[in-house]
mmCIF file of C-alpha atoms and ligand atoms in Angstrom:
data_model
loop_
_atom_site.group_PDB
_atom_site.id
_atom_site.type_symbol
_atom_site.label_atom_id
_atom_site.label_comp_id
_atom_site.label_asym_id
_atom_site.label_seq_id
_atom_site.Cartn_x
_atom_site.Cartn_y
_atom_site.Cartn_z
ATOM 1 C CA UNK A 24 16.861 10.896 -13.478
ATOM 2 C CA UNK A 25 18.985 7.596 -13.558
ATOM 3 C CA UNK A 26 21.524 6.994 -10.877
ATOM 4 C CA UNK A 27 24.588 6.263 -12.812
ATOM 5 C CA UNK A 28 26.450 4.647 -9.312
ATOM 6 C CA UNK A 29 24.098 1.652 -8.324
ATOM 7 C CA UNK A 30 23.776 -1.130 -11.584
ATOM 8 C CA UNK A 31 20.854 -1.827 -12.770
ATOM 9 C CA UNK A 32 19.186 -3.258 -15.851
ATOM 10 C CA UNK A 33 18.420 -0.306 -18.421
ATOM 11 C CA UNK A 34 14.442 0.361 -19.948
ATOM 12 C CA UNK A 35 16.217 1.391 -22.838
ATOM 13 C CA UNK A 36 17.536 -2.244 -22.644
ATOM 14 C CA UNK A 37 13.078 -3.526 -22.808
ATOM 15 C CA UNK A 38 12.850 -6.192 -25.454
ATOM 16 C CA UNK A 39 8.986 -6.871 -25.885
ATOM 17 C CA UNK A 40 7.348 -9.899 -26.629
ATOM 18 C CA UNK A 41 3.615 -9.194 -27.604
ATOM 19 C CA UNK A 42 1.039 -11.736 -26.646
ATOM 20 C CA UNK A 43 -0.228 -12.009 -30.121
ATOM 21 C CA UNK A 44 -4.351 -13.513 -28.578
ATOM 22 C CA UNK A 45 -5.302 -10.466 -26.279
ATOM 23 C CA UNK A 46 -7.679 -12.043 -22.672
ATOM 24 C CA UNK A 47 -11.492 -10.068 -22.588
ATOM 25 C CA UNK A 48 -11.334 -8.325 -20.065
ATOM 26 C CA UNK A 49 -13.800 -9.417 -17.400
ATOM 27 C CA UNK A 50 -16.862 -7.518 -16.951
ATOM 28 C CA UNK A 51 -16.986 -7.354 -13.201
ATOM 29 C CA UNK A 52 -13.504 -5.877 -11.570
ATOM 30 C CA UNK A 53 -12.386 -8.240 -9.259
ATOM 31 C CA UNK A 54 -9.480 -7.760 -7.677
ATOM 32 C CA UNK A 55 -6.742 -9.868 -8.214
ATOM 33 C CA UNK A 56 -7.880 -13.190 -10.095
ATOM 34 C CA UNK A 57 -7.428 -11.868 -14.283
ATOM 35 C CA UNK A 58 -4.611 -10.444 -14.935
ATOM 36 C CA UNK A 59 -3.326 -7.955 -18.328
ATOM 37 C CA UNK A 60 -2.366 -9.197 -21.244
ATOM 38 C CA UNK A 61 1.338 -8.979 -20.396
ATOM 39 C CA UNK A 62 3.866 -9.142 -17.157
ATOM 40 C CA UNK A 63 7.433 -6.958 -16.777
ATOM 41 C CA UNK A 64 10.261 -9.971 -16.153
ATOM 42 C CA UNK A 65 13.788 -8.843 -15.001
ATOM 43 C CA UNK A 66 15.965 -11.831 -13.753
ATOM 44 C CA UNK A 67 19.467 -10.868 -12.140
ATOM 45 C CA UNK A 68 21.944 -12.704 -10.933
ATOM 46 C CA UNK A 69 24.978 -12.219 -8.804
ATOM 47 C CA UNK A 70 27.303 -13.535 -12.121
ATOM 48 C CA UNK A 71 25.786 -12.326 -15.073
ATOM 49 C CA UNK A 72 23.806 -8.874 -12.844
ATOM 50 C CA UNK A 73 20.613 -7.914 -13.683
ATOM 51 C CA UNK A 74 19.676 -8.875 -18.014
ATOM 52 C CA UNK A 75 17.636 -6.968 -20.065
ATOM 53 C CA UNK A 76 14.569 -6.694 -18.657
ATOM 54 C CA UNK A 77 11.209 -8.282 -20.607
ATOM 55 C CA UNK A 78 7.487 -7.769 -21.382
ATOM 56 C CA UNK A 79 6.263 -10.801 -21.907
ATOM 57 C CA UNK A 80 2.799 -12.349 -22.547
ATOM 58 C CA UNK A 81 1.335 -13.426 -18.749
ATOM 59 C CA UNK A 82 2.119 -16.503 -17.324
ATOM 60 C CA UNK A 83 3.887 -18.910 -15.870
ATOM 61 C CA UNK A 84 7.421 -18.909 -13.106
ATOM 62 C CA UNK A 85 8.640 -21.346 -13.706
ATOM 63 C CA UNK A 86 11.346 -22.226 -10.389
ATOM 64 C CA UNK A 87 13.267 -24.759 -8.432
ATOM 65 C CA UNK A 88 11.213 -26.386 -5.574
ATOM 66 C CA UNK A 89 14.256 -25.407 -3.615
ATOM 67 C CA UNK A 90 14.098 -22.441 -4.656
ATOM 68 C CA UNK A 91 14.481 -20.179 -0.854
ATOM 69 C CA UNK A 92 11.522 -17.398 -1.765
ATOM 70 C CA UNK A 93 9.762 -20.204 -1.358
ATOM 71 C CA UNK A 94 11.314 -21.710 1.903
ATOM 72 C CA UNK A 95 12.412 -18.537 3.677
ATOM 73 C CA UNK A 96 10.127 -15.649 1.942
ATOM 74 C CA UNK A 97 12.917 -14.190 0.350
ATOM 75 C CA UNK A 98 10.593 -12.239 -0.854
ATOM 76 C CA UNK A 99 8.524 -8.355 -1.130
ATOM 77 C CA UNK A 100 5.757 -6.414 -3.095
ATOM 78 C CA UNK A 101 4.909 -3.101 -3.622
ATOM 79 C CA UNK A 102 0.790 -1.901 -4.364
ATOM 80 C CA UNK A 103 0.417 0.913 -6.594
ATOM 81 C CA UNK A 104 -2.215 1.946 -8.939
ATOM 82 C CA UNK A 105 -2.966 3.864 -12.031
ATOM 83 C CA UNK A 106 -6.059 6.001 -13.040
ATOM 84 C CA UNK A 107 -7.290 6.674 -16.161
ATOM 85 C CA UNK A 108 -8.538 10.218 -15.650
ATOM 86 C CA UNK A 109 -11.411 13.361 -17.131
ATOM 87 C CA UNK A 110 -8.945 13.449 -19.984
ATOM 88 C CA UNK A 111 -8.087 10.307 -21.190
ATOM 89 C CA UNK A 112 -4.378 10.249 -19.706
ATOM 90 C CA UNK A 113 -3.592 7.748 -17.201
ATOM 91 C CA UNK A 114 -2.107 8.750 -13.892
ATOM 92 C CA UNK A 115 0.860 6.516 -11.605
ATOM 93 C CA UNK A 116 0.524 8.348 -7.757
ATOM 94 C CA UNK A 117 3.557 9.106 -6.631
ATOM 95 C CA UNK A 118 4.766 6.368 -8.512
ATOM 96 C CA UNK A 119 9.055 7.435 -6.761
ATOM 97 C CA UNK A 120 7.568 6.958 -3.542
ATOM 98 C CA UNK A 121 6.087 2.782 -4.474
ATOM 99 C CA UNK A 122 10.133 2.310 -5.771
ATOM 100 C CA UNK A 123 12.131 4.085 -3.714
ATOM 101 C CA UNK A 124 9.810 1.859 -0.614
ATOM 102 C CA UNK A 125 10.435 -1.187 -3.150
ATOM 103 C CA UNK A 126 14.290 -0.535 -2.704
ATOM 104 C CA UNK A 127 14.386 0.273 0.730
ATOM 105 C CA UNK A 128 12.310 -3.883 1.506
ATOM 106 C CA UNK A 129 14.611 -5.035 -1.113
ATOM 107 C CA UNK A 130 18.230 -3.605 0.527
ATOM 108 C CA UNK A 131 16.477 -5.440 4.138
ATOM 109 C CA UNK A 132 15.250 -8.737 2.164
ATOM 110 C CA UNK A 133 19.713 -9.178 0.541
ATOM 111 C CA UNK A 134 17.974 -9.063 -2.514
ATOM 112 C CA UNK A 135 20.122 -6.375 -5.202
ATOM 113 C CA UNK A 136 20.034 -2.468 -5.861
ATOM 114 C CA UNK A 137 17.828 -1.176 -8.840
ATOM 115 C CA UNK A 138 17.634 2.277 -10.695
ATOM 116 C CA UNK A 139 14.783 3.332 -9.358
ATOM 117 C CA UNK A 140 13.380 5.271 -11.794
ATOM 118 C CA UNK A 141 14.283 3.083 -14.689
ATOM 119 C CA UNK A 142 11.901 0.369 -12.637
ATOM 120 C CA UNK A 143 9.652 2.969 -12.999
ATOM 121 C CA UNK A 144 9.966 3.662 -16.590
ATOM 122 C CA UNK A 145 9.345 0.081 -17.763
ATOM 123 C CA UNK A 146 5.977 -0.275 -15.328
ATOM 124 C CA UNK A 147 4.902 3.456 -16.876
ATOM 125 C CA UNK A 148 5.901 0.711 -21.028
ATOM 126 C CA UNK A 149 3.945 -2.465 -18.948
ATOM 127 C CA UNK A 150 0.862 0.083 -18.521
ATOM 128 C CA UNK A 151 1.185 1.808 -21.929
ATOM 129 C CA UNK A 152 1.124 -1.529 -23.972
ATOM 130 C CA UNK A 153 -1.875 -3.321 -21.317
ATOM 131 C CA UNK A 154 -3.526 0.854 -21.205
ATOM 132 C CA UNK A 155 -7.319 -0.714 -22.051
ATOM 133 C CA UNK A 156 -7.230 -2.742 -18.832
ATOM 134 C CA UNK A 157 -6.950 0.662 -17.300
ATOM 135 C CA UNK A 158 -10.586 1.092 -16.468
ATOM 136 C CA UNK A 159 -12.774 3.630 -18.115
ATOM 137 C CA UNK A 160 -14.945 5.484 -14.517
ATOM 138 C CA UNK A 161 -13.321 7.087 -11.788
ATOM 139 C CA UNK A 162 -15.052 4.999 -9.531
ATOM 140 C CA UNK A 163 -11.995 1.951 -10.775
ATOM 141 C CA UNK A 164 -8.315 1.917 -11.633
ATOM 142 C CA UNK A 165 -5.334 -0.361 -12.379
ATOM 143 C CA UNK A 166 -3.874 -2.619 -9.905
ATOM 144 C CA UNK A 167 -0.082 -1.944 -10.293
ATOM 145 C CA UNK A 168 1.439 -5.887 -8.162
ATOM 146 C CA UNK A 169 5.018 -5.079 -9.038
ATOM 147 C CA UNK A 170 7.379 -8.238 -7.225
ATOM 148 C CA UNK A 171 10.750 -9.690 -6.199
ATOM 149 C CA UNK A 172 11.551 -13.118 -5.281
ATOM 150 C CA UNK A 173 14.274 -14.427 -4.595
ATOM 151 C CA UNK A 174 15.647 -17.812 -6.910
ATOM 152 C CA UNK A 175 17.912 -19.364 -5.667
ATOM 153 C CA UNK A 176 17.984 -23.033 -6.615
ATOM 154 C CA UNK A 177 19.728 -23.840 -2.859
ATOM 155 C CA UNK A 178 18.023 -24.648 0.974
ATOM 156 C CA UNK A 179 21.130 -22.870 2.487
ATOM 157 C CA UNK A 180 19.998 -19.962 4.416
ATOM 158 C CA UNK A 181 22.048 -16.995 2.264
ATOM 159 C CA UNK A 182 21.976 -14.618 0.471
ATOM 160 C CA UNK A 183 20.447 -15.188 -2.944
ATOM 161 C CA UNK A 184 22.959 -15.464 -5.723
ATOM 162 C CA UNK A 185 20.123 -15.055 -7.904
ATOM 163 C CA UNK A 186 16.322 -12.985 -8.305
ATOM 164 C CA UNK A 187 13.491 -12.439 -9.869
ATOM 165 C CA UNK A 188 11.726 -9.047 -9.878
ATOM 166 C CA UNK A 189 8.487 -8.804 -11.865
ATOM 167 C CA UNK A 190 5.228 -6.990 -12.689
ATOM 168 C CA UNK A 191 1.695 -7.897 -12.930
ATOM 169 C CA UNK A 192 -1.591 -5.830 -13.476
ATOM 170 C CA UNK A 193 -4.524 -5.933 -12.443
ATOM 171 C CA UNK A 194 -8.253 -4.291 -12.887
ATOM 172 C CA UNK A 195 -9.192 -2.625 -8.767
ATOM 173 C CA UNK A 196 -13.015 -1.644 -8.155
ATOM 174 C CA UNK A 197 -13.622 1.540 -5.905
ATOM 175 C CA UNK A 198 -13.641 0.508 -2.115
ATOM 176 C CA UNK A 199 -14.040 4.095 -0.971
ATOM 177 C CA UNK A 200 -17.278 5.787 -1.223
ATOM 178 C CA UNK A 201 -19.420 7.869 0.840
ATOM 179 C CA UNK A 202 -21.833 5.202 1.692
ATOM 180 C CA UNK A 203 -18.696 3.602 3.016
ATOM 181 C CA UNK A 204 -19.593 1.329 5.661
ATOM 182 C CA UNK A 205 -17.168 2.058 9.148
ATOM 183 C CA UNK A 206 -14.619 -0.411 9.019
ATOM 184 C CA UNK A 207 -15.023 -3.092 12.916
ATOM 185 C CA UNK A 208 -11.985 -3.726 14.339
ATOM 186 C CA UNK A 209 -10.246 -5.952 17.341
ATOM 187 C CA UNK A 210 -8.247 -5.172 18.932
ATOM 188 C CA UNK A 211 -6.048 -7.762 21.105
ATOM 189 C CA UNK A 212 -2.559 -7.455 22.519
ATOM 190 C CA UNK A 213 -2.026 -11.051 22.172
ATOM 191 C CA UNK A 214 -1.030 -10.275 18.042
ATOM 192 C CA UNK A 215 1.618 -8.257 16.739
ATOM 193 C CA UNK A 216 2.358 -7.147 13.194
ATOM 194 C CA UNK A 217 5.413 -5.787 13.768
ATOM 195 C CA UNK A 218 8.296 -5.385 16.260
ATOM 196 C CA UNK A 219 11.125 -2.541 17.228
ATOM 197 C CA UNK A 220 14.636 -3.502 15.082
ATOM 198 C CA UNK A 221 11.957 -5.779 13.278
ATOM 199 C CA UNK A 222 10.774 -5.753 8.875
ATOM 200 C CA UNK A 223 7.542 -3.981 9.169
ATOM 201 C CA UNK A 224 8.473 -0.721 7.504
ATOM 202 C CA UNK A 225 9.081 -2.983 4.598
ATOM 203 C CA UNK A 226 6.243 -5.034 2.817
ATOM 204 C CA UNK A 227 7.464 -8.123 2.667
ATOM 205 C CA UNK A 228 5.100 -10.910 2.382
ATOM 206 C CA UNK A 229 5.755 -12.805 5.350
ATOM 207 C CA UNK A 230 4.958 -9.704 7.352
ATOM 208 C CA UNK A 231 1.321 -10.634 5.352
ATOM 209 C CA UNK A 232 1.051 -14.488 5.494
ATOM 210 C CA UNK A 233 1.512 -13.787 9.821
ATOM 211 C CA UNK A 234 -0.906 -11.621 10.145
ATOM 212 C CA UNK A 235 -3.542 -13.859 8.320
ATOM 213 C CA UNK A 236 -4.436 -16.477 11.807
ATOM 214 C CA UNK A 237 -5.360 -12.839 13.822
ATOM 215 C CA UNK A 238 -7.303 -11.655 11.394
ATOM 216 C CA UNK A 239 -9.365 -14.624 11.457
ATOM 217 C CA UNK A 240 -9.188 -14.000 14.788
ATOM 218 C CA UNK A 241 -11.039 -10.809 14.369
ATOM 219 C CA UNK A 242 -13.509 -12.063 12.028
ATOM 220 C CA UNK A 243 -14.773 -15.139 14.248
ATOM 221 C CA UNK A 244 -15.479 -12.082 16.846
ATOM 222 C CA UNK A 245 -17.689 -10.236 14.016
ATOM 223 C CA UNK A 246 -14.903 -8.463 13.461
ATOM 224 C CA UNK A 247 -14.170 -7.002 9.421
ATOM 225 C CA UNK A 248 -10.145 -6.098 10.576
ATOM 226 C CA UNK A 249 -7.217 -5.680 13.132
ATOM 227 C CA UNK A 250 -6.484 -3.533 15.063
ATOM 228 C CA UNK A 251 -2.970 -3.936 15.392
ATOM 229 C CA UNK A 252 -1.344 -3.067 18.796
ATOM 230 C CA UNK A 253 1.961 -2.508 20.443
ATOM 231 C CA UNK A 254 4.045 -3.030 23.532
ATOM 232 C CA UNK A 255 3.112 -2.526 27.422
ATOM 233 C CA UNK A 256 0.785 0.454 26.921
ATOM 234 C CA UNK A 257 -0.917 -1.983 24.114
ATOM 235 C CA UNK A 258 0.312 1.473 21.175
ATOM 236 C CA UNK A 259 -2.222 1.873 18.338
ATOM 237 C CA UNK A 260 -0.072 0.485 14.976
ATOM 238 C CA UNK A 261 -1.886 -0.224 11.754
ATOM 239 C CA UNK A 262 -5.521 -1.301 11.590
ATOM 240 C CA UNK A 263 -5.183 -5.030 8.994
ATOM 241 C CA UNK A 264 -3.456 -3.145 5.691
ATOM 242 C CA UNK A 265 -4.005 -0.087 6.441
ATOM 243 C CA UNK A 266 -1.713 3.250 8.286
ATOM 244 C CA UNK A 267 -4.714 4.535 11.649
ATOM 245 C CA UNK A 268 -5.495 7.845 11.880
ATOM 246 C CA UNK A 269 -6.900 9.744 14.961
ATOM 247 C CA UNK A 270 -9.115 13.520 14.835
ATOM 248 C CA UNK A 271 -9.215 13.694 17.488
ATOM 249 C CA UNK A 272 -8.811 16.988 20.655
ATOM 250 C CA UNK A 273 -5.402 16.205 22.372
ATOM 251 C CA UNK A 274 -4.576 16.010 25.928
ATOM 252 C CA UNK A 275 -4.127 19.663 25.452
ATOM 253 C CA UNK A 276 -7.120 20.497 24.144
ATOM 254 C CA UNK A 277 -5.363 21.204 20.429
ATOM 255 C CA UNK A 278 -7.683 20.121 17.645
ATOM 256 C CA UNK A 279 -5.784 17.607 16.006
ATOM 257 C CA UNK A 280 -4.387 14.139 13.836
ATOM 258 C CA UNK A 281 -2.387 11.597 14.545
ATOM 259 C CA UNK A 282 -0.759 9.248 13.312
ATOM 260 C CA UNK A 283 2.335 6.649 14.456
ATOM 261 C CA UNK A 284 5.550 7.682 13.211
ATOM 262 C CA UNK A 285 7.385 5.660 11.366
ATOM 263 C CA UNK A 286 9.531 5.012 13.620
ATOM 264 C CA UNK A 287 10.392 0.802 12.207
ATOM 265 C CA UNK A 288 7.025 -1.145 12.892
ATOM 266 C CA UNK A 289 4.469 1.551 10.683
ATOM 267 C CA UNK A 290 4.732 0.805 6.828
ATOM 268 C CA UNK A 291 5.115 4.134 5.653
ATOM 269 C CA UNK A 292 2.251 4.619 3.547
ATOM 270 C CA UNK A 293 1.324 6.619 0.269
ATOM 271 C CA UNK A 294 -1.510 7.547 1.095
ATOM 272 C CA UNK A 295 -0.032 7.801 4.963
ATOM 273 C CA UNK A 296 2.208 10.487 3.859
ATOM 274 C CA UNK A 297 -0.222 12.117 0.955
ATOM 275 C CA UNK A 298 -3.003 12.726 3.975
ATOM 276 C CA UNK A 299 -0.097 14.348 5.777
ATOM 277 C CA UNK A 300 0.866 16.523 3.541
ATOM 278 C CA UNK A 301 -1.636 17.781 2.271
ATOM 279 C CA UNK A 302 -3.802 18.165 5.918
ATOM 280 C CA UNK A 303 0.103 20.233 6.776
ATOM 281 C CA UNK A 304 -1.183 22.726 3.846
ATOM 282 C CA UNK A 305 -4.517 22.920 4.554
ATOM 283 C CA UNK A 306 -2.968 24.382 7.752
ATOM 284 C CA UNK A 307 -6.838 23.926 10.350
ATOM 285 C CA UNK A 308 -5.167 22.063 12.142
ATOM 286 C CA UNK A 309 -2.216 19.887 14.231
ATOM 287 C CA UNK A 310 -1.658 17.371 11.758
ATOM 288 C CA UNK A 311 1.540 15.224 13.649
ATOM 289 C CA UNK A 312 3.200 11.838 14.098
ATOM 290 C CA UNK A 313 2.653 10.458 17.551
ATOM 291 C CA UNK A 314 2.453 7.483 19.733
ATOM 292 C CA UNK A 315 -1.995 7.162 20.480
ATOM 293 C CA UNK A 316 -2.253 4.518 22.798
ATOM 294 C CA UNK A 317 -5.920 2.772 23.537
ATOM 295 C CA UNK A 318 -5.107 3.653 27.572
ATOM 296 C CA UNK A 319 -5.615 7.657 25.637
ATOM 297 C CA UNK A 320 -8.119 6.685 23.559
ATOM 298 C CA UNK A 321 -10.943 5.007 25.786
ATOM 299 C CA UNK A 322 -10.289 8.324 28.170
ATOM 300 C CA UNK A 323 -10.860 10.557 24.978
ATOM 301 C CA UNK A 324 -13.443 9.093 24.187
ATOM 302 C CA UNK A 325 -15.478 9.319 27.195
ATOM 303 C CA UNK A 326 -14.695 12.125 27.123
ATOM 304 C CA UNK A 327 -16.931 13.025 23.936
ATOM 305 C CA UNK A 328 -13.384 14.276 22.144
ATOM 306 C CA UNK A 329 -13.192 11.970 19.553
ATOM 307 C CA UNK A 330 -14.026 13.519 16.527
ATOM 308 C CA UNK A 331 -12.780 10.735 14.141
ATOM 309 C CA UNK A 332 -11.011 7.608 13.867
ATOM 310 C CA UNK A 333 -10.185 6.314 9.572
ATOM 311 C CA UNK A 334 -7.203 3.549 7.892
ATOM 312 C CA UNK A 335 -5.482 4.473 4.603
ATOM 313 C CA UNK A 336 -3.799 2.684 2.071
ATOM 314 C CA UNK A 337 -4.613 2.583 -1.840
ATOM 315 C CA UNK A 338 -7.039 -0.078 -1.652
ATOM 316 C CA UNK A 339 -8.979 1.921 -0.171
ATOM 317 C CA UNK A 340 -7.916 5.547 -0.236
ATOM 318 C CA UNK A 341 -9.618 6.431 3.021
ATOM 319 C CA UNK A 342 -11.751 3.866 5.626
ATOM 320 C CA UNK A 343 -13.814 5.615 8.578
ATOM 321 C CA UNK A 344 -13.569 3.116 11.849
ATOM 322 C CA UNK A 345 -16.441 2.968 13.364
ATOM 323 C CA UNK A 346 -15.954 0.298 16.175
ATOM 324 C CA UNK A 347 -12.985 -1.422 18.206
ATOM 325 C CA UNK A 348 -13.520 -4.077 20.437
ATOM 326 C CA UNK A 349 -11.288 -3.986 22.785
ATOM 327 C CA UNK A 350 -11.009 -5.975 26.167
ATOM 328 C CA UNK A 351 -14.284 -7.673 26.215
ATOM 329 C CA UNK A 352 -15.850 -4.244 25.093
ATOM 330 C CA UNK A 353 -17.189 -2.517 21.657
ATOM 331 C CA UNK A 354 -15.844 1.083 21.469
ATOM 332 C CA UNK A 355 -18.193 3.388 19.441
ATOM 333 C CA UNK A 356 -16.250 5.841 17.430
ATOM 334 C CA UNK A 357 -17.867 8.584 16.513
ATOM 335 C CA UNK A 358 -18.213 7.814 12.820
ATOM 336 C CA UNK A 359 -18.668 11.076 10.442
ATOM 337 C CA UNK A 360 -21.543 10.736 7.982
ATOM 338 C CA UNK A 361 -21.471 12.565 4.822
ATOM 339 C CA UNK A 362 -21.016 15.703 5.470
ATOM 340 C CA UNK A 363 -19.262 16.822 8.653
ATOM 341 C CA UNK A 364 -16.437 15.067 7.009
ATOM 342 C CA UNK A 365 -12.680 15.548 6.427
ATOM 343 C CA UNK A 366 -12.577 12.172 5.872
ATOM 344 C CA UNK A 367 -14.443 12.922 2.768
ATOM 345 C CA UNK A 368 -12.586 16.374 1.987
ATOM 346 C CA UNK A 369 -9.299 14.565 1.829
ATOM 347 C CA UNK A 370 -10.607 11.634 -0.607
ATOM 348 C CA UNK A 371 -12.514 14.366 -3.389
ATOM 349 C CA UNK A 372 -8.798 16.351 -2.977
ATOM 350 C CA UNK A 373 -6.596 12.975 -3.350
ATOM 351 C CA UNK A 374 -8.711 11.393 -6.414
ATOM 352 C CA UNK A 375 -8.877 14.705 -7.997
ATOM 353 C CA UNK A 376 -5.290 14.716 -8.485
ATOM 354 C CA UNK A 377 -5.344 10.831 -8.919
ATOM 355 C CA UNK A 378 -8.162 11.392 -12.059
ATOM 356 C CA UNK A 379 -6.457 14.672 -13.311
ATOM 357 C CA UNK A 380 -8.743 16.934 -12.413
ATOM 358 C CA UNK A 381 -6.625 18.676 -10.095
ATOM 359 C CA UNK A 382 -3.600 19.620 -11.651
ATOM 360 C CA UNK A 383 -0.117 17.948 -8.852
ATOM 361 C CA UNK A 384 3.011 17.012 -9.205
ATOM 362 C CA UNK A 385 2.254 14.356 -7.087
ATOM 363 C CA UNK A 386 0.607 12.671 -10.581
ATOM 364 C CA UNK A 387 2.864 10.547 -13.150
ATOM 365 C CA UNK A 388 1.915 10.445 -16.844
ATOM 366 C CA UNK A 389 2.023 7.684 -18.485
HETATM 367 C C1 PLP B 31 0.158 -2.822 6.426
HETATM 368 C C2 PLP B 31 0.506 -2.041 5.589
HETATM 369 N N1 PLP B 31 -0.398 -0.731 5.868
HETATM 370 C C3 PLP B 31 0.369 0.604 5.542
HETATM 371 C C4 PLP B 31 -0.153 0.367 4.044
HETATM 372 C C5 PLP B 31 -0.507 0.939 2.845
HETATM 373 O O1 PLP B 31 0.081 2.098 2.268
HETATM 374 P P1 PLP B 31 -0.006 2.357 0.921
HETATM 375 O O2 PLP B 31 -1.206 4.097 1.159
HETATM 376 O O3 PLP B 31 1.288 2.901 0.369
HETATM 377 O O4 PLP B 31 -0.920 1.601 -0.255
HETATM 378 C C6 PLP B 31 -0.318 -0.790 3.106
HETATM 379 C C7 PLP B 31 -0.619 -1.157 1.905
HETATM 380 O O5 PLP B 31 -0.094 -1.414 1.160
HETATM 381 C C8 PLP B 31 0.076 -1.559 4.339
HETATM 382 O O6 PLP B 31 0.415 -3.468 4.251
#
């Protein structure tokens, strides 16, 4: 339902310029390098407001070299997917959560507001136009990258007077399978991904660019990702670009699935929310948003109270964690094999919804 109180572009005004030559699709799904035939662009300026949305052939942008997204990182993005179901219908998964997160990031970046449902309808049209790119398999999908940048052509650090919202699409293979190797994480409190009062709960490019240096140090230590810690008590916050879950017997002897609370330093993941909603509905164990520290994890590991740990995100869905290097120790996380698993049960229920095998109001038909 459109919210008429927000000055916004309207999907009904969409202008469509189809590409005269279609690209050949790659044989393998290599993430983020080959994009589909079309893109969506929507321009905004303080004087003219939002322009009509445009779907046009994928191509380069032309930006003023002084543009403030390039100098001060005034920009943000989203990540979501379209799945082709067994019934050949295309579905998005809880897309309004992405739209709402994008609106929050826009507000924090001083970029203009827009009507989230109008953007979703424009994205739906873009995916529909490039629907041949949505893989015909249950193990891949079409990745959707909405992006919003300041195009302010001046070096003053100020609220942008012009901006460009655009959406590009590429194919994505599956990150998750039952054979998935468990992740190794490197935890060192000397680096911080996000802090209270900062922008860790927004999907702004700066959060990711800043994380790269630590990521390469993790690789030097033989690990795949950084386990981001926070504060004097080394709170566990996120793993790489994933939310994190601990399945354990907690201090009160209760079986619990725990993930850190949304206190401003955690990205409010769509997968995180879905895992919380799903496991709360099952009612099989306590499901909690709570602080978890490395101290608590280490003592639970010593007492063999940890069942498993995993990361969650749109890219991988669920990724089991196998080791953590912390304060010179290599902590072995009991990693579930194919049979036990909470992770495979969650992955199955979520993919059944995404690929339309289980009807759900979490899906949005393209
Ligand atoms: C820092 C961070 N945490 C968590 C997530 C997982 O979020 P989602 O489940 O919406 O993909 C992402 C990915 O977007 C991320 O970048």
